[in-house]
């Protein structure tokens, strides 16, 4: 398949591009580089030994998006592009709704016009909201969110559920990711956040490499085994393979839209992640327990049964693998990708 990978220059996109190429597919990246650097492309081409076309356009621009579909015949789209910082989405809700909804609308419009009938969409465990019982099951309804970023995922899912049945042949997989961490085992591709990282793993990695003084652990008084929050961390390489499995499954899907959790099913605490990272680095890392972070849920983990039964996909990598690979990337690229 020739696959348009929107947001393919970011964190999860490049890992998925490598998985696609390794499986014999073609990938074309479309990314406006609003949260990524062009130099990722050199890394991808040298790791894969293949030329990877990339278009730097803003996917909210309908005409430019349509032009890309007019120039190249695609079989499928994997749609990663979007803004993803929860805190920023509270400060700039309009920008989040515009970017995350308009990009999907212009992609789906172009897909309809150019008869592209396979779509894999990046959703998130955040759509389960604060009331769903654990482990989170795709059967849960209604979806809800606690911040504008999360609502863009709930709304995008709804748009796709409404639109897909009206476009003949269109099949959509909604992939609800849990907490993707880790990096490509080469140490050449990884997560390169702008500014102060919001997420646990990049923060710990930056402490380990000396860019930050210490980790602040947001609360150790939750009703969990060690008092810190539990999350379902999933290796980004497993996640990339989940996209491949979903893409290859679309044709055999009976309904136009189906949601799949991509997680391990295991809740891992903040202290357990810190210990695993310390093991990878080979020394203790400084931390301090701070107050709880507003809006954090004590626990979040997937019921991954549906993905295993229907996609034939299962996460295989451990938290130690995730931390070892994340550390290799951070150690070899302390300031992330080169500029440019
Ligand atoms: P990322 O920010 O690293 O990658 C997204 C890419 O999209 C960036 O390279 C950015 O430049 C590009 N982009 C944004 N708006 C665009 C636009 N209008 N036109 C063209 N390109 C645009 O994010 P990521 O971590 O790789 O996440 C990918 C997707 O997965 C996002 O939709 C995100 O919401 C979702 N997701 C991520 C996580 C996570 O923890 N990383 C968890 C759940 C869901
Ligand atoms: N966390 C923390 N310190 C940080 C960042 C995160 O203690 O600097 C905690 C956070 O409170 C949560 C867990 O680590 O319990 C995972 O946070 P992250 O933001 O990575 O994922 P999310 O909460 O969005 O699932």
mmCIF file of C-alpha atoms and ligand atoms in Angstrom:
data_model
loop_
_atom_site.group_PDB
_atom_site.id
_atom_site.type_symbol
_atom_site.label_atom_id
_atom_site.label_comp_id
_atom_site.label_asym_id
_atom_site.label_seq_id
_atom_site.Cartn_x
_atom_site.Cartn_y
_atom_site.Cartn_z
ATOM 1 C CA UNK A 1 0.000 0.000 0.000
ATOM 2 C CA UNK A 2 1.049 3.598 -0.558
ATOM 3 C CA UNK A 3 0.256 5.333 2.704
ATOM 4 C CA UNK A 4 -0.013 9.048 3.433
ATOM 5 C CA UNK A 5 1.350 9.514 6.957
ATOM 6 C CA UNK A 6 0.074 12.810 8.329
ATOM 7 C CA UNK A 7 2.218 14.131 11.181
ATOM 8 C CA UNK A 8 4.856 11.630 10.102
ATOM 9 C CA UNK A 9 7.770 13.794 11.276
ATOM 10 C CA UNK A 10 6.695 13.805 14.959
ATOM 11 C CA UNK A 11 7.244 11.206 17.666
ATOM 12 C CA UNK A 12 5.025 8.222 16.775
ATOM 13 C CA UNK A 13 4.900 8.888 13.009
ATOM 14 C CA UNK A 14 8.544 8.108 12.147
ATOM 15 C CA UNK A 15 8.471 4.809 14.062
ATOM 16 C CA UNK A 16 5.372 3.871 12.093
ATOM 17 C CA UNK A 17 6.961 4.934 8.795
ATOM 18 C CA UNK A 18 9.841 2.518 9.478
ATOM 19 C CA UNK A 19 7.370 -0.278 10.332
ATOM 20 C CA UNK A 20 5.448 0.382 7.096
ATOM 21 C CA UNK A 21 8.598 0.328 4.957
ATOM 22 C CA UNK A 22 9.879 -2.821 6.670
ATOM 23 C CA UNK A 23 6.568 -4.532 5.789
ATOM 24 C CA UNK A 24 6.927 -3.569 2.120
ATOM 25 C CA UNK A 25 4.562 -0.585 2.046
ATOM 26 C CA UNK A 26 5.371 2.901 0.754
ATOM 27 C CA UNK A 27 5.116 5.986 2.971
ATOM 28 C CA UNK A 28 4.650 9.643 2.072
ATOM 29 C CA UNK A 29 4.956 12.072 5.000
ATOM 30 C CA UNK A 30 2.842 15.222 5.254
ATOM 31 C CA UNK A 31 3.849 17.429 8.180
ATOM 32 C CA UNK A 32 3.981 21.202 8.635
ATOM 33 C CA UNK A 33 6.841 20.797 11.144
ATOM 34 C CA UNK A 34 4.910 22.797 13.752
ATOM 35 C CA UNK A 35 6.089 20.305 16.388
ATOM 36 C CA UNK A 36 8.960 18.501 14.664
ATOM 37 C CA UNK A 37 12.195 19.010 12.747
ATOM 38 C CA UNK A 38 12.945 18.264 9.099
ATOM 39 C CA UNK A 39 16.172 16.459 10.058
ATOM 40 C CA UNK A 40 14.154 13.404 11.111
ATOM 41 C CA UNK A 41 13.839 12.639 7.389
ATOM 42 C CA UNK A 42 17.611 12.082 6.950
ATOM 43 C CA UNK A 43 17.528 9.650 9.854
ATOM 44 C CA UNK A 44 14.554 7.790 8.383
ATOM 45 C CA UNK A 45 16.149 7.556 4.964
ATOM 46 C CA UNK A 46 19.466 6.326 6.294
ATOM 47 C CA UNK A 47 17.811 3.734 8.584
ATOM 48 C CA UNK A 48 15.510 2.434 5.842
ATOM 49 C CA UNK A 49 17.826 2.907 2.858
ATOM 50 C CA UNK A 50 14.839 4.333 0.980
ATOM 51 C CA UNK A 51 13.776 7.719 -0.314
ATOM 52 C CA UNK A 52 10.753 8.983 1.636
ATOM 53 C CA UNK A 53 8.794 11.837 0.041
ATOM 54 C CA UNK A 54 7.764 14.597 2.448
ATOM 55 C CA UNK A 55 5.398 17.538 1.934
ATOM 56 C CA UNK A 56 5.554 20.412 4.420
ATOM 57 C CA UNK A 57 2.023 21.756 4.351
ATOM 58 C CA UNK A 58 -0.581 22.630 6.940
ATOM 59 C CA UNK A 59 -3.291 19.983 6.637
ATOM 60 C CA UNK A 60 -5.983 22.417 7.739
ATOM 61 C CA UNK A 61 -5.498 23.999 4.277
ATOM 62 C CA UNK A 62 -8.068 22.100 2.211
ATOM 63 C CA UNK A 63 -6.730 23.114 -1.183
ATOM 64 C CA UNK A 64 -3.133 22.160 -0.430
ATOM 65 C CA UNK A 65 -4.290 18.888 1.115
ATOM 66 C CA UNK A 66 -6.388 18.098 -1.941
ATOM 67 C CA UNK A 67 -3.432 18.912 -4.199
ATOM 68 C CA UNK A 68 -1.319 16.230 -2.508
ATOM 69 C CA UNK A 69 -4.038 13.639 -3.085
ATOM 70 C CA UNK A 70 -4.376 14.834 -6.704
ATOM 71 C CA UNK A 71 -0.637 14.362 -7.341
ATOM 72 C CA UNK A 72 -0.240 10.935 -5.714
ATOM 73 C CA UNK A 73 -2.583 7.936 -5.663
ATOM 74 C CA UNK A 74 -2.812 6.740 -2.065
ATOM 75 C CA UNK A 75 -4.264 3.478 -0.810
ATOM 76 C CA UNK A 76 -4.533 4.585 2.812
ATOM 77 C CA UNK A 77 -3.989 7.378 5.324
ATOM 78 C CA UNK A 78 -2.593 7.166 8.834
ATOM 79 C CA UNK A 79 -3.571 10.431 10.489
ATOM 80 C CA UNK A 80 -1.237 11.426 13.336
ATOM 81 C CA UNK A 81 -1.152 15.190 12.713
ATOM 82 C CA UNK A 82 -2.510 17.332 15.507
ATOM 83 C CA UNK A 83 -1.606 19.321 18.593
ATOM 84 C CA UNK A 84 -1.303 17.167 21.714
ATOM 85 C CA UNK A 85 -0.349 19.172 24.828
ATOM 86 C CA UNK A 86 -3.138 19.002 27.411
ATOM 87 C CA UNK A 87 -2.095 22.151 29.338
ATOM 88 C CA UNK A 88 -1.616 24.208 26.180
ATOM 89 C CA UNK A 89 -5.046 23.114 24.968
ATOM 90 C CA UNK A 90 -6.608 24.741 28.045
ATOM 91 C CA UNK A 91 -4.807 28.004 27.224
ATOM 92 C CA UNK A 92 -5.438 27.886 23.462
ATOM 93 C CA UNK A 93 -8.653 25.903 22.967
ATOM 94 C CA UNK A 94 -9.558 27.602 19.700
ATOM 95 C CA UNK A 95 -6.205 26.701 18.132
ATOM 96 C CA UNK A 96 -6.630 23.092 19.307
ATOM 97 C CA UNK A 97 -10.171 22.701 18.007
ATOM 98 C CA UNK A 98 -9.235 24.360 14.705
ATOM 99 C CA UNK A 99 -6.086 22.387 14.071
ATOM 100 C CA UNK A 100 -7.238 18.985 15.281
ATOM 101 C CA UNK A 101 -10.680 19.096 13.692
ATOM 102 C CA UNK A 102 -9.914 20.989 10.472
ATOM 103 C CA UNK A 103 -6.980 18.700 9.622
ATOM 104 C CA UNK A 104 -9.247 15.646 9.895
ATOM 105 C CA UNK A 105 -12.007 17.315 7.883
ATOM 106 C CA UNK A 106 -9.715 18.287 5.027
ATOM 107 C CA UNK A 107 -8.131 14.816 4.959
ATOM 108 C CA UNK A 108 -11.505 13.043 4.880
ATOM 109 C CA UNK A 109 -12.792 15.458 2.237
ATOM 110 C CA UNK A 110 -9.754 14.726 0.045
ATOM 111 C CA UNK A 111 -10.086 10.984 0.679
ATOM 112 C CA UNK A 112 -13.705 11.095 -0.482
ATOM 113 C CA UNK A 113 -12.793 13.083 -3.591
ATOM 114 C CA UNK A 114 -9.898 10.804 -4.540
ATOM 115 C CA UNK A 115 -11.453 7.452 -3.544
ATOM 116 C CA UNK A 116 -9.064 6.615 -0.728
ATOM 117 C CA UNK A 117 -10.964 4.232 1.530
ATOM 118 C CA UNK A 118 -8.632 3.270 4.377
ATOM 119 C CA UNK A 119 -8.034 5.509 7.389
ATOM 120 C CA UNK A 120 -6.229 4.848 10.651
ATOM 121 C CA UNK A 121 -6.819 7.631 13.168
ATOM 122 C CA UNK A 122 -4.741 8.502 16.274
ATOM 123 C CA UNK A 123 -7.172 8.615 19.151
ATOM 124 C CA UNK A 124 -6.331 8.374 22.820
ATOM 125 C CA UNK A 125 -7.262 6.689 26.082
ATOM 126 C CA UNK A 126 -8.286 10.167 27.222
ATOM 127 C CA UNK A 127 -11.678 9.609 25.501
ATOM 128 C CA UNK A 128 -12.679 7.269 28.352
ATOM 129 C CA UNK A 129 -12.981 10.303 30.632
ATOM 130 C CA UNK A 130 -13.141 10.139 34.424
ATOM 131 C CA UNK A 131 -16.103 7.743 34.800
ATOM 132 C CA UNK A 132 -15.255 4.655 32.749
ATOM 133 C CA UNK A 133 -14.509 1.516 34.809
ATOM 134 C CA UNK A 134 -11.072 -0.121 34.671
ATOM 135 C CA UNK A 135 -9.715 -1.710 32.602
ATOM 136 C CA UNK A 136 -10.972 0.577 29.830
ATOM 137 C CA UNK A 137 -13.012 -1.291 27.244
ATOM 138 C CA UNK A 138 -13.935 -0.100 23.740
ATOM 139 C CA UNK A 139 -17.543 -0.938 24.649
ATOM 140 C CA UNK A 140 -17.674 1.993 27.092
ATOM 141 C CA UNK A 141 -20.083 4.798 26.231
ATOM 142 C CA UNK A 142 -20.480 7.769 26.365
ATOM 143 C CA UNK A 143 -17.026 9.085 25.616
ATOM 144 C CA UNK A 144 -16.032 12.298 27.340
ATOM 145 C CA UNK A 145 -12.966 14.362 28.094
ATOM 146 C CA UNK A 146 -11.677 16.720 30.750
ATOM 147 C CA UNK A 147 -9.784 19.223 28.581
ATOM 148 C CA UNK A 148 -9.972 20.672 25.041
ATOM 149 C CA UNK A 149 -7.270 18.320 23.696
ATOM 150 C CA UNK A 150 -9.267 15.317 24.885
ATOM 151 C CA UNK A 151 -12.463 16.754 23.442
ATOM 152 C CA UNK A 152 -10.790 17.070 20.021
ATOM 153 C CA UNK A 153 -10.257 13.291 20.152
ATOM 154 C CA UNK A 154 -13.860 12.619 21.231
ATOM 155 C CA UNK A 155 -15.136 14.956 18.493
ATOM 156 C CA UNK A 156 -12.863 13.550 15.784
ATOM 157 C CA UNK A 157 -14.063 10.054 16.628
ATOM 158 C CA UNK A 158 -17.669 11.252 16.368
ATOM 159 C CA UNK A 159 -17.035 12.971 13.029
ATOM 160 C CA UNK A 160 -15.559 9.747 11.677
ATOM 161 C CA UNK A 161 -18.407 7.612 13.053
ATOM 162 C CA UNK A 162 -20.935 9.916 11.358
ATOM 163 C CA UNK A 163 -19.128 10.397 8.055
ATOM 164 C CA UNK A 164 -17.715 6.924 7.362
ATOM 165 C CA UNK A 165 -21.063 5.197 6.674
ATOM 166 C CA UNK A 166 -21.848 7.872 4.056
ATOM 167 C CA UNK A 167 -18.695 7.269 1.990
ATOM 168 C CA UNK A 168 -18.894 4.008 0.054
ATOM 169 C CA UNK A 169 -16.160 1.578 1.034
ATOM 170 C CA UNK A 170 -14.568 3.787 3.705
ATOM 171 C CA UNK A 171 -13.106 1.852 6.634
ATOM 172 C CA UNK A 172 -11.751 3.632 9.700
ATOM 173 C CA UNK A 173 -9.767 2.275 12.647
ATOM 174 C CA UNK A 174 -9.814 4.514 15.722
ATOM 175 C CA UNK A 175 -6.682 3.616 17.667
ATOM 176 C CA UNK A 176 -6.888 4.619 21.313
ATOM 177 C CA UNK A 177 -3.307 4.824 22.495
ATOM 178 C CA UNK A 178 -2.440 4.550 26.149
ATOM 179 C CA UNK A 179 0.993 5.998 27.136
ATOM 180 C CA UNK A 180 3.510 5.601 24.301
ATOM 181 C CA UNK A 181 7.144 5.811 25.437
ATOM 182 C CA UNK A 182 10.534 4.471 24.312
ATOM 183 C CA UNK A 183 12.188 4.898 20.959
ATOM 184 C CA UNK A 184 13.630 3.071 17.985
ATOM 185 C CA UNK A 185 16.336 0.629 19.151
ATOM 186 C CA UNK A 186 18.891 2.334 16.861
ATOM 187 C CA UNK A 187 18.851 5.420 19.121
ATOM 188 C CA UNK A 188 18.332 7.517 15.979
ATOM 189 C CA UNK A 189 14.581 8.177 16.225
ATOM 190 C CA UNK A 190 12.789 9.266 19.388
ATOM 191 C CA UNK A 191 10.694 11.799 21.273
ATOM 192 C CA UNK A 192 11.939 15.383 21.043
ATOM 193 C CA UNK A 193 9.491 17.653 22.878
ATOM 194 C CA UNK A 194 9.676 21.437 22.676
ATOM 195 C CA UNK A 195 10.393 23.267 25.930
ATOM 196 C CA UNK A 196 9.768 21.694 29.325
ATOM 197 C CA UNK A 197 8.338 18.188 28.831
ATOM 198 C CA UNK A 198 4.808 17.648 30.162
ATOM 199 C CA UNK A 199 5.056 13.881 30.115
ATOM 200 C CA UNK A 200 6.850 11.648 32.574
ATOM 201 C CA UNK A 201 9.292 9.816 30.305
ATOM 202 C CA UNK A 202 10.855 12.729 28.456
ATOM 203 C CA UNK A 203 11.151 14.555 31.787
ATOM 204 C CA UNK A 204 13.007 11.660 33.443
ATOM 205 C CA UNK A 205 15.214 11.293 30.358
ATOM 206 C CA UNK A 206 16.142 14.980 30.503
ATOM 207 C CA UNK A 207 16.979 14.670 34.218
ATOM 208 C CA UNK A 208 19.187 11.685 33.398
ATOM 209 C CA UNK A 209 21.074 13.572 30.692
ATOM 210 C CA UNK A 210 21.526 16.647 32.918
ATOM 211 C CA UNK A 211 19.090 19.026 31.212
ATOM 212 C CA UNK A 212 16.781 19.166 34.291
ATOM 213 C CA UNK A 213 17.744 19.148 37.953
ATOM 214 C CA UNK A 214 15.245 16.621 39.311
ATOM 215 C CA UNK A 215 11.973 14.851 38.617
ATOM 216 C CA UNK A 216 8.910 16.180 40.424
ATOM 217 C CA UNK A 217 6.600 13.256 41.238
ATOM 218 C CA UNK A 218 3.054 14.582 41.178
ATOM 219 C CA UNK A 219 1.511 12.983 44.247
ATOM 220 C CA UNK A 220 2.358 9.857 46.274
ATOM 221 C CA UNK A 221 -0.924 9.734 48.201
ATOM 222 C CA UNK A 222 -3.167 8.069 45.612
ATOM 223 C CA UNK A 223 -5.034 4.894 46.463
ATOM 224 C CA UNK A 224 -2.546 2.718 44.536
ATOM 225 C CA UNK A 225 0.061 0.194 45.763
ATOM 226 C CA UNK A 226 2.897 2.752 46.133
ATOM 227 C CA UNK A 227 0.738 5.902 46.224
ATOM 228 C CA UNK A 228 1.719 7.130 42.724
ATOM 229 C CA UNK A 229 -0.499 6.998 39.634
ATOM 230 C CA UNK A 230 -0.696 3.929 37.410
ATOM 231 C CA UNK A 231 -0.497 4.235 33.631
ATOM 232 C CA UNK A 232 -0.405 1.733 30.779
ATOM 233 C CA UNK A 233 2.959 2.502 29.164
ATOM 234 C CA UNK A 234 3.409 1.027 25.705
ATOM 235 C CA UNK A 235 6.612 0.855 23.658
ATOM 236 C CA UNK A 236 6.338 3.096 20.591
ATOM 237 C CA UNK A 237 7.652 0.199 18.487
ATOM 238 C CA UNK A 238 4.718 -1.967 19.609
ATOM 239 C CA UNK A 239 2.420 0.953 18.864
ATOM 240 C CA UNK A 240 3.873 1.280 15.349
ATOM 241 C CA UNK A 241 3.174 -2.418 14.742
ATOM 242 C CA UNK A 242 -0.383 -1.847 15.990
ATOM 243 C CA UNK A 243 -0.856 0.658 13.153
ATOM 244 C CA UNK A 244 0.401 -1.842 10.637
ATOM 245 C CA UNK A 245 -1.946 -4.507 11.988
ATOM 246 C CA UNK A 246 -4.908 -2.092 11.883
ATOM 247 C CA UNK A 247 -4.073 -0.970 8.350
ATOM 248 C CA UNK A 248 -3.890 -4.530 7.086
ATOM 249 C CA UNK A 249 -7.117 -5.434 8.921
ATOM 250 C CA UNK A 250 -9.306 -2.649 7.484
ATOM 251 C CA UNK A 251 -10.438 -4.596 4.416
ATOM 252 C CA UNK A 252 -11.833 -7.421 6.530
ATOM 253 C CA UNK A 253 -13.673 -5.106 8.927
ATOM 254 C CA UNK A 254 -17.449 -5.572 8.783
ATOM 255 C CA UNK A 255 -18.448 -2.143 10.067
ATOM 256 C CA UNK A 256 -17.168 1.181 8.659
ATOM 257 C CA UNK A 257 -15.622 2.320 11.965
ATOM 258 C CA UNK A 258 -14.108 0.362 14.823
ATOM 259 C CA UNK A 259 -12.149 1.468 17.906
ATOM 260 C CA UNK A 260 -9.174 -0.469 19.265
ATOM 261 C CA UNK A 261 -7.234 0.061 22.474
ATOM 262 C CA UNK A 262 -3.482 -0.084 21.996
ATOM 263 C CA UNK A 263 -2.017 -0.784 25.411
ATOM 264 C CA UNK A 264 -0.417 -3.588 27.385
ATOM 265 C CA UNK A 265 -3.226 -3.977 29.926
ATOM 266 C CA UNK A 266 -0.773 -3.378 32.809
ATOM 267 C CA UNK A 267 -0.794 -0.399 35.168
ATOM 268 C CA UNK A 268 2.748 0.751 36.052
ATOM 269 C CA UNK A 269 3.422 3.347 38.768
ATOM 270 C CA UNK A 270 5.536 6.497 38.521
ATOM 271 C CA UNK A 271 8.037 4.990 40.988
ATOM 272 C CA UNK A 272 8.246 1.797 38.900
ATOM 273 C CA UNK A 273 9.009 3.839 35.775
ATOM 274 C CA UNK A 274 11.652 5.823 37.653
ATOM 275 C CA UNK A 275 13.286 2.599 38.925
ATOM 276 C CA UNK A 276 13.285 1.079 35.423
ATOM 277 C CA UNK A 277 14.882 4.212 33.997
ATOM 278 C CA UNK A 278 17.502 4.235 36.765
ATOM 279 C CA UNK A 279 18.289 0.622 35.875
ATOM 280 C CA UNK A 280 18.836 1.643 32.233
ATOM 281 C CA UNK A 281 21.069 4.574 33.211
ATOM 282 C CA UNK A 282 22.925 2.638 35.922
ATOM 283 C CA UNK A 283 22.516 5.225 38.699
ATOM 284 C CA UNK A 284 19.917 6.819 40.961
ATOM 285 C CA UNK A 285 18.161 9.908 39.647
ATOM 286 C CA UNK A 286 17.126 12.882 41.794
ATOM 287 C CA UNK A 287 13.427 13.350 42.490
ATOM 288 C CA UNK A 288 11.092 15.117 44.860
ATOM 289 C CA UNK A 289 7.484 14.342 45.710
ATOM 290 C CA UNK A 290 5.297 17.321 44.797
ATOM 291 C CA UNK A 291 1.531 17.937 45.106
ATOM 292 C CA UNK A 292 -0.861 16.125 42.797
ATOM 293 C CA UNK A 293 -1.239 17.509 39.268
ATOM 294 C CA UNK A 294 -4.737 18.844 38.619
ATOM 295 C CA UNK A 295 -6.845 16.523 36.494
ATOM 296 C CA UNK A 296 -4.712 13.365 36.932
ATOM 297 C CA UNK A 297 -6.588 10.091 37.287
ATOM 298 C CA UNK A 298 -5.159 7.612 39.809
ATOM 299 C CA UNK A 299 -5.222 4.769 37.283
ATOM 300 C CA UNK A 300 -5.546 4.257 33.543
ATOM 301 C CA UNK A 301 -5.019 0.983 31.724
ATOM 302 C CA UNK A 302 -6.462 -0.844 28.762
ATOM 303 C CA UNK A 303 -8.377 -3.988 28.189
ATOM 304 C CA UNK A 304 -6.323 -4.942 25.100
ATOM 305 C CA UNK A 305 -8.391 -8.053 24.223
ATOM 306 C CA UNK A 306 -10.105 -6.662 21.127
ATOM 307 C CA UNK A 307 -6.854 -5.692 19.401
ATOM 308 C CA UNK A 308 -5.431 -9.127 20.119
ATOM 309 C CA UNK A 309 -8.506 -11.010 18.886
ATOM 310 C CA UNK A 310 -9.339 -8.891 15.843
ATOM 311 C CA UNK A 311 -6.017 -7.376 14.764
ATOM 312 C CA UNK A 312 -3.821 -10.252 15.899
ATOM 313 C CA UNK A 313 -1.692 -7.664 17.672
ATOM 314 C CA UNK A 314 -0.283 -7.686 21.183
ATOM 315 C CA UNK A 315 2.296 -5.470 22.890
ATOM 316 C CA UNK A 316 5.436 -7.472 23.642
ATOM 317 C CA UNK A 317 7.991 -5.056 25.099
ATOM 318 C CA UNK A 318 8.553 -4.549 28.817
ATOM 319 C CA UNK A 319 8.961 -1.359 30.811
ATOM 320 C CA UNK A 320 12.706 -2.161 30.992
ATOM 321 C CA UNK A 321 12.868 -2.326 27.161
ATOM 322 C CA UNK A 322 11.006 0.981 26.941
ATOM 323 C CA UNK A 323 13.365 2.742 29.350
ATOM 324 C CA UNK A 324 16.524 1.230 27.840
ATOM 325 C CA UNK A 325 15.519 2.441 24.362
ATOM 326 C CA UNK A 326 14.374 5.863 25.611
ATOM 327 C CA UNK A 327 17.707 6.292 27.389
ATOM 328 C CA UNK A 328 19.738 5.281 24.309
ATOM 329 C CA UNK A 329 17.933 7.933 22.259
ATOM 330 C CA UNK A 330 18.364 10.647 24.939
ATOM 331 C CA UNK A 331 22.027 9.797 25.609
ATOM 332 C CA UNK A 332 22.923 9.868 21.917
ATOM 333 C CA UNK A 333 20.781 12.931 21.170
ATOM 334 C CA UNK A 334 20.826 15.007 24.366
ATOM 335 C CA UNK A 335 19.256 18.005 22.609
ATOM 336 C CA UNK A 336 16.991 15.950 20.333
ATOM 337 C CA UNK A 337 17.170 16.099 16.542
ATOM 338 C CA UNK A 338 19.565 18.563 14.919
ATOM 339 C CA UNK A 339 17.875 21.821 13.879
ATOM 340 C CA UNK A 340 16.818 22.175 10.260
HETATM 341 P P1 LIG B 1 3.828 14.872 17.661
HETATM 342 O O1 LIG B 1 3.451 16.271 18.031
HETATM 343 O O2 LIG B 1 5.219 14.434 17.923
HETATM 344 O O3 LIG B 1 3.521 14.630 16.102
HETATM 345 C C1 LIG B 1 2.442 15.253 15.461
HETATM 346 C C2 LIG B 1 2.976 15.870 14.175
HETATM 347 O O4 LIG B 1 1.901 16.528 13.500
HETATM 348 C C3 LIG B 1 4.062 16.930 14.417
HETATM 349 O O5 LIG B 1 5.206 16.576 13.670
HETATM 350 C C4 LIG B 1 3.450 18.234 13.907
HETATM 351 O O6 LIG B 1 4.407 19.051 13.283
HETATM 352 C C5 LIG B 1 2.391 17.728 12.921
HETATM 353 N N1 LIG B 1 1.229 18.599 12.741
HETATM 354 C C6 LIG B 1 0.442 19.165 13.702
HETATM 355 N N2 LIG B 1 -0.536 19.887 13.126
HETATM 356 C C7 LIG B 1 -0.386 19.778 11.785
HETATM 357 C C8 LIG B 1 -1.076 20.283 10.652
HETATM 358 N N3 LIG B 1 -2.143 21.084 10.798
HETATM 359 N N4 LIG B 1 -0.637 19.971 9.410
HETATM 360 C C9 LIG B 1 0.442 19.174 9.251
HETATM 361 N N5 LIG B 1 1.149 18.658 10.279
HETATM 362 C C10 LIG B 1 0.734 18.958 11.526
HETATM 363 O O7 LIG B 1 2.779 13.882 18.358
HETATM 364 P P2 LIG B 1 2.870 12.311 18.575
HETATM 365 O O8 LIG B 1 3.229 12.060 19.998
HETATM 366 O O9 LIG B 1 3.648 11.674 17.498
HETATM 367 O O10 LIG B 1 1.317 11.944 18.452
HETATM 368 C C11 LIG B 1 0.736 11.627 17.199
HETATM 369 C C12 LIG B 1 -0.763 11.554 17.366
HETATM 370 O O11 LIG B 1 -1.083 10.621 18.397
HETATM 371 C C13 LIG B 1 -1.421 12.874 17.780
HETATM 372 O O12 LIG B 1 -2.660 12.985 17.135
HETATM 373 C C14 LIG B 1 -1.622 12.693 19.274
HETATM 374 O O13 LIG B 1 -2.698 13.458 19.760
HETATM 375 C C15 LIG B 1 -1.920 11.203 19.366
HETATM 376 N N6 LIG B 1 -1.616 10.631 20.672
HETATM 377 C C16 LIG B 1 -0.362 10.779 21.183
HETATM 378 C C17 LIG B 1 -0.068 10.280 22.452
HETATM 379 C C18 LIG B 1 1.297 10.464 23.056
HETATM 380 O O14 LIG B 1 1.440 10.280 24.271
HETATM 381 N N7 LIG B 1 2.346 10.806 22.309
HETATM 382 C C19 LIG B 1 -1.062 9.602 23.175
HETATM 383 C C20 LIG B 1 -2.323 9.443 22.606
HETATM 384 C C21 LIG B 1 -2.592 9.972 21.344
HETATM 385 N N1 LIG B 2 4.202 12.704 36.213
HETATM 386 C C1 LIG B 2 5.035 13.093 37.229
HETATM 387 N N2 LIG B 2 5.986 14.050 36.950
HETATM 388 C C2 LIG B 2 6.129 14.618 35.717
HETATM 389 C C3 LIG B 2 5.260 14.196 34.685
HETATM 390 C C4 LIG B 2 4.298 13.235 34.963
HETATM 391 O O1 LIG B 2 4.944 12.615 38.347
HETATM 392 O O2 LIG B 2 6.997 15.495 35.542
HETATM 393 C C5 LIG B 2 3.181 11.661 36.488
HETATM 394 C C6 LIG B 2 1.763 12.111 36.222
HETATM 395 O O3 LIG B 2 1.220 12.703 37.382
HETATM 396 C C7 LIG B 2 1.087 10.795 35.863
HETATM 397 C C8 LIG B 2 2.189 9.975 35.194
HETATM 398 O O4 LIG B 2 3.419 10.581 35.605
HETATM 399 O O5 LIG B 2 0.706 10.135 37.039
HETATM 400 C C9 LIG B 2 2.111 9.975 33.666
HETATM 401 O O6 LIG B 2 2.027 11.322 33.235
HETATM 402 P P1 LIG B 2 2.029 11.700 31.692
HETATM 403 O O7 LIG B 2 1.802 13.179 31.615
HETATM 404 O O8 LIG B 2 3.261 11.159 31.056
HETATM 405 O O9 LIG B 2 0.792 10.886 31.106
HETATM 406 P P2 LIG B 2 -0.787 11.058 31.366
HETATM 407 O O10 LIG B 2 -1.000 11.514 32.766
HETATM 408 O O11 LIG B 2 -1.239 12.068 30.362
HETATM 409 O O12 LIG B 2 -1.364 9.711 31.132
#
